[in-house]
PDB file of C-alpha atoms in Angstrom:
ATOM      1  CA  MET A   1      -3.900   4.084  -6.301  1.00  0.00           C
ATOM      2  CA  LYS A   2      -4.815   0.651  -7.652  1.00  0.00           C
ATOM      3  CA  ASN A   3      -7.767   2.178  -9.506  1.00  0.00           C
ATOM      4  CA  LYS A   4      -5.446   4.625 -11.274  1.00  0.00           C
ATOM      5  CA  ILE A   5      -3.214   1.783 -12.390  1.00  0.00           C
ATOM      6  CA  LEU A   6      -6.192  -0.284 -13.493  1.00  0.00           C
ATOM      7  CA  ALA A   7      -7.647   2.668 -15.424  1.00  0.00           C
ATOM      8  CA  SER A   8      -4.305   3.248 -17.143  1.00  0.00           C
ATOM      9  CA  LEU A   9      -4.014  -0.405 -17.982  1.00  0.00           C
ATOM     10  CA  LEU A  10      -7.551  -0.512 -19.354  1.00  0.00           C
ATOM     11  CA  THR A  11      -6.833   2.532 -21.511  1.00  0.00           C
ATOM     12  CA  MET A  12      -3.715   0.838 -22.817  1.00  0.00           C
ATOM     13  CA  LEU A  13      -5.738  -2.293 -23.495  1.00  0.00           C
ATOM     14  CA  MET A  14      -8.242  -0.389 -25.613  1.00  0.00           C
ATOM     15  CA  ILE A  15      -5.501   1.320 -27.610  1.00  0.00           C
ATOM     16  CA  SER A  16      -3.058  -1.558 -27.751  1.00  0.00           C
ATOM     17  CA  PRO A  17      -4.727  -3.900 -30.273  1.00  0.00           C
ATOM     18  CA  ALA A  18      -4.008  -1.425 -33.029  1.00  0.00           C
ATOM     19  CA  PHE A  19      -0.363  -0.989 -32.073  1.00  0.00           C
ATOM     20  CA  ALA A  20       0.846  -3.832 -29.880  1.00  0.00           C
ATOM     21  CA  ASP A  21       2.236  -7.122 -31.038  1.00  0.00           C
ATOM     22  CA  THR A  22       2.539  -8.734 -27.625  1.00  0.00           C
ATOM     23  CA  ILE A  23       0.405  -8.106 -24.563  1.00  0.00           C
ATOM     24  CA  GLY A  24       1.520  -9.145 -21.125  1.00  0.00           C
ATOM     25  CA  SER A  25      -0.433  -9.416 -17.918  1.00  0.00           C
ATOM     26  CA  ILE A  26       0.299  -9.444 -14.225  1.00  0.00           C
ATOM     27  CA  ASN A  27      -1.730 -10.538 -11.254  1.00  0.00           C
ATOM     28  CA  TYR A  28      -1.292  -7.401  -9.142  1.00  0.00           C
ATOM     29  CA  ARG A  29      -2.705  -9.027  -6.022  1.00  0.00           C
ATOM     30  CA  GLU A  30      -0.238 -11.910  -6.295  1.00  0.00           C
ATOM     31  CA  VAL A  31       2.626  -9.479  -6.827  1.00  0.00           C
ATOM     32  CA  MET A  32       1.641  -7.567  -3.670  1.00  0.00           C
ATOM     33  CA  GLN A  33       1.329 -10.784  -1.652  1.00  0.00           C
ATOM     34  CA  ASN A  34       4.727 -12.074  -2.726  1.00  0.00           C
ATOM     35  CA  TYR A  35       6.760  -8.865  -2.760  1.00  0.00           C
ATOM     36  CA  SER A  36       8.888  -8.925   0.387  1.00  0.00           C
ATOM     37  CA  LYS A  37       9.121  -5.127   0.722  1.00  0.00           C
ATOM     38  CA  ALA A  38       5.331  -4.838   0.429  1.00  0.00           C
ATOM     39  CA  LYS A  39       4.957  -7.315   3.286  1.00  0.00           C
ATOM     40  CA  THR A  40       7.503  -5.395   5.358  1.00  0.00           C
ATOM     41  CA  ALA A  41       5.758  -2.097   4.661  1.00  0.00           C
ATOM     42  CA  GLN A  42       2.395  -3.585   5.626  1.00  0.00           C
ATOM     43  CA  ASN A  43       3.890  -4.861   8.890  1.00  0.00           C
ATOM     44  CA  GLU A  44       5.375  -1.424   9.612  1.00  0.00           C
ATOM     45  CA  ILE A  45       2.005   0.228   9.002  1.00  0.00           C
ATOM     46  CA  GLU A  46       0.278  -2.303  11.258  1.00  0.00           C
ATOM     47  CA  ASP A  47       2.905  -1.753  13.974  1.00  0.00           C
ATOM     48  CA  ARG A  48       2.269   1.987  13.914  1.00  0.00           C
ATOM     49  CA  ALA A  49      -1.489   1.433  14.030  1.00  0.00           C
ATOM     50  CA  ASN A  50      -0.986  -0.864  17.029  1.00  0.00           C
ATOM     51  CA  GLU A  51       1.125   1.810  18.705  1.00  0.00           C
ATOM     52  CA  MET A  52      -1.795   4.188  18.325  1.00  0.00           C
ATOM     53  CA  GLN A  53      -4.124   1.629  19.908  1.00  0.00           C
ATOM     54  CA  ARG A  54      -1.734   1.266  22.853  1.00  0.00           C
ATOM     55  CA  TYR A  55      -1.591   5.045  23.142  1.00  0.00           C
ATOM     56  CA  LEU A  56      -5.391   5.197  23.339  1.00  0.00           C
ATOM     57  CA  LEU A  57      -5.509   2.495  26.000  1.00  0.00           C
ATOM     58  CA  ASP A  58      -2.862   4.260  28.061  1.00  0.00           C
ATOM     59  CA  LYS A  59      -4.702   7.566  27.785  1.00  0.00           C
ATOM     60  CA  GLU A  60      -7.941   5.882  28.822  1.00  0.00           C
ATOM     61  CA  LYS A  61      -6.246   4.525  31.959  1.00  0.00           C
ATOM     62  CA  GLU A  62      -4.818   7.942  32.753  1.00  0.00           C
ATOM     63  CA  PHE A  63      -8.213   9.547  32.220  1.00  0.00           C
ATOM     64  CA  LYS A  64      -9.882   7.208  34.707  1.00  0.00           C
ATOM     65  CA  LYS A  65      -7.409   8.314  37.392  1.00  0.00           C
ATOM     66  CA  ILE A  66      -8.306  12.006  37.071  1.00  0.00           C
ATOM     67  CA  ASP A  67     -10.751  13.165  39.714  1.00  0.00           C
ATOM     68  CA  SER A  68     -11.566  16.734  38.647  1.00  0.00           C
ATOM     69  CA  ALA A  69     -13.963  17.571  35.797  1.00  0.00           C
ATOM     70  CA  VAL A  70     -11.816  20.552  34.809  1.00  0.00           C
ATOM     71  CA  LYS A  71      -8.689  18.382  34.668  1.00  0.00           C
ATOM     72  CA  LYS A  72     -10.592  15.724  32.691  1.00  0.00           C
ATOM     73  CA  LYS A  73     -11.639  18.322  30.101  1.00  0.00           C
ATOM     74  CA  ALA A  74      -8.074  19.622  29.748  1.00  0.00           C
ATOM     75  CA  PHE A  75      -6.779  16.071  29.510  1.00  0.00           C
ATOM     76  CA  GLU A  76      -9.348  15.206  26.805  1.00  0.00           C
ATOM     77  CA  ASP A  77      -8.413  18.275  24.770  1.00  0.00           C
ATOM     78  CA  GLN A  78      -4.694  17.514  24.986  1.00  0.00           C
ATOM     79  CA  ALA A  79      -5.194  13.820  24.179  1.00  0.00           C
ATOM     80  CA  ALA A  80      -7.403  14.718  21.191  1.00  0.00           C
ATOM     81  CA  LYS A  81      -4.681  16.991  19.784  1.00  0.00           C
ATOM     82  CA  GLU A  82      -2.017  14.340  20.262  1.00  0.00           C
ATOM     83  CA  LEU A  83      -4.232  11.687  18.698  1.00  0.00           C
ATOM     84  CA  ALA A  84      -4.920  13.885  15.668  1.00  0.00           C
ATOM     85  CA  GLN A  85      -1.167  14.389  15.209  1.00  0.00           C
ATOM     86  CA  LYS A  86      -0.524  10.658  15.512  1.00  0.00           C
ATOM     87  CA  GLN A  87      -3.297   9.848  13.028  1.00  0.00           C
ATOM     88  CA  ASP A  88      -1.941  12.397  10.561  1.00  0.00           C
ATOM     89  CA  ALA A  89       1.568  10.981  10.917  1.00  0.00           C
ATOM     90  CA  LEU A  90       0.237   7.450  10.360  1.00  0.00           C
ATOM     91  CA  GLN A  91      -1.649   8.488   7.215  1.00  0.00           C
ATOM     92  CA  LYS A  92       1.432  10.242   5.813  1.00  0.00           C
ATOM     93  CA  PHE A  93       3.610   7.242   6.610  1.00  0.00           C
ATOM     94  CA  LYS A  94       1.096   4.887   4.985  1.00  0.00           C
ATOM     95  CA  ALA A  95       0.840   7.041   1.840  1.00  0.00           C
ATOM     96  CA  LYS A  96       4.633   7.253   1.591  1.00  0.00           C
ATOM     97  CA  LYS A  97       5.061   3.481   1.925  1.00  0.00           C
ATOM     98  CA  GLU A  98       2.277   2.758  -0.573  1.00  0.00           C
ATOM     99  CA  LYS A  99       3.859   5.122  -3.110  1.00  0.00           C
ATOM    100  CA  GLU A 100       7.281   3.519  -2.647  1.00  0.00           C
ATOM    101  CA  ILE A 101       5.825   0.045  -3.196  1.00  0.00           C
ATOM    102  CA  ASP A 102       3.698   1.133  -6.137  1.00  0.00           C
ATOM    103  CA  ASP A 103       6.642   2.890  -7.810  1.00  0.00           C
ATOM    104  CA  ALA A 104       8.817  -0.204  -7.371  1.00  0.00           C
ATOM    105  CA  ILE A 105       6.137  -2.473  -8.830  1.00  0.00           C
ATOM    106  CA  VAL A 106       5.528  -0.221 -11.831  1.00  0.00           C
ATOM    107  CA  GLY A 107       9.287   0.014 -12.423  1.00  0.00           C
ATOM    108  CA  ALA A 108       9.638  -3.769 -12.289  1.00  0.00           C
ATOM    109  CA  ILE A 109       6.699  -4.241 -14.649  1.00  0.00           C
ATOM    110  CA  LYS A 110       8.260  -1.845 -17.164  1.00  0.00           C
ATOM    111  CA  ALA A 111      11.649  -3.541 -16.904  1.00  0.00           C
ATOM    112  CA  VAL A 112      10.195  -7.045 -17.289  1.00  0.00           C
ATOM    113  CA  ALA A 113       8.076  -5.899 -20.227  1.00  0.00           C
ATOM    114  CA  ILE A 114      11.148  -4.508 -21.994  1.00  0.00           C
ATOM    115  CA  GLU A 115      13.212  -7.624 -21.230  1.00  0.00           C
ATOM    116  CA  ASN A 116      10.463  -9.857 -22.633  1.00  0.00           C
ATOM    117  CA  LYS A 117       9.670  -7.638 -25.622  1.00  0.00           C
ATOM    118  CA  VAL A 118       6.120  -7.073 -24.430  1.00  0.00           C
ATOM    119  CA  ASP A 119       4.452  -3.986 -25.877  1.00  0.00           C
ATOM    120  CA  ALA A 120       1.691  -3.547 -23.286  1.00  0.00           C
ATOM    121  CA  VAL A 121       0.939  -4.925 -19.831  1.00  0.00           C
ATOM    122  CA  VAL A 122      -2.522  -5.187 -18.270  1.00  0.00           C
ATOM    123  CA  ASP A 123      -3.866  -6.538 -15.020  1.00  0.00           C
ATOM    124  CA  ALA A 124      -4.701 -10.227 -15.409  1.00  0.00           C
ATOM    125  CA  ARG A 125      -8.296  -9.525 -14.330  1.00  0.00           C
ATOM    126  CA  VAL A 126      -9.034  -7.640 -17.551  1.00  0.00           C
ATOM    127  CA  MET A 127      -7.691 -10.177 -20.022  1.00  0.00           C
ATOM    128  CA  PHE A 128      -8.506 -13.867 -19.954  1.00  0.00           C
ATOM    129  CA  PHE A 129      -6.373 -15.145 -22.827  1.00  0.00           C
ATOM    130  CA  GLY A 130      -4.043 -14.015 -25.586  1.00  0.00           C
ATOM    131  CA  ASN A 131      -1.446 -12.572 -23.262  1.00  0.00           C
ATOM    132  CA  VAL A 132       1.899 -13.451 -21.715  1.00  0.00           C
ATOM    133  CA  ASP A 133       1.745 -13.825 -17.918  1.00  0.00           C
ATOM    134  CA  LEU A 134       4.629 -11.851 -16.404  1.00  0.00           C
ATOM    135  CA  THR A 135       3.583 -12.160 -12.759  1.00  0.00           C
ATOM    136  CA  GLN A 136       6.343 -14.488 -11.569  1.00  0.00           C
ATOM    137  CA  LYS A 137       9.018 -12.572 -13.469  1.00  0.00           C
ATOM    138  CA  VAL A 138       7.869  -9.303 -11.884  1.00  0.00           C
ATOM    139  CA  ILE A 139       7.878 -10.888  -8.426  1.00  0.00           C
ATOM    140  CA  LYS A 140      11.368 -12.267  -9.009  1.00  0.00           C
ATOM    141  CA  LYS A 141      12.668  -8.887 -10.206  1.00  0.00           C
ATOM    142  CA  LEU A 142      11.190  -7.129  -7.193  1.00  0.00           C
ATOM    143  CA  ASN A 143      12.553  -9.588  -4.652  1.00  0.00           C
ATOM    144  CA  THR A 144      15.999 -10.106  -6.156  1.00  0.00           C
ATOM    145  CA  GLY A 145      16.557  -6.920  -8.117  1.00  0.00           C
ATOM    146  CA  ASN A 146      17.381  -8.991 -11.195  1.00  0.00           C
TER     147      ASN A 146
END
């Protein structure tokens, strides 16, 4: 996801000198660290991952109580299916949250660029000087909606 954005930004950077008057930059890592919804989403993802860990621990305790090899095998098969479903659900949830956050960040970057009459925006890691830093404005727009 981040690589796609970076590749797009790099492409814009290569094309932009011929067409752009003003180039802006953002520190994507700083935006992610200071965007309240990104923090909330990360906490939600971690909570679900922790739930899966608790599930595994509970299943391990249950497994130790089973005395029959046949019952243990059936229990393992059932637990493996349930775990696969839980892992799939976690991955889908994570992908959904990451897309929501990414879409919000890209939308804020576009809005801030338009408000500040910036023709192109790149990640701060690819441009050392000659640009307008929009990081704090993007963070403010994301957190306040303004």
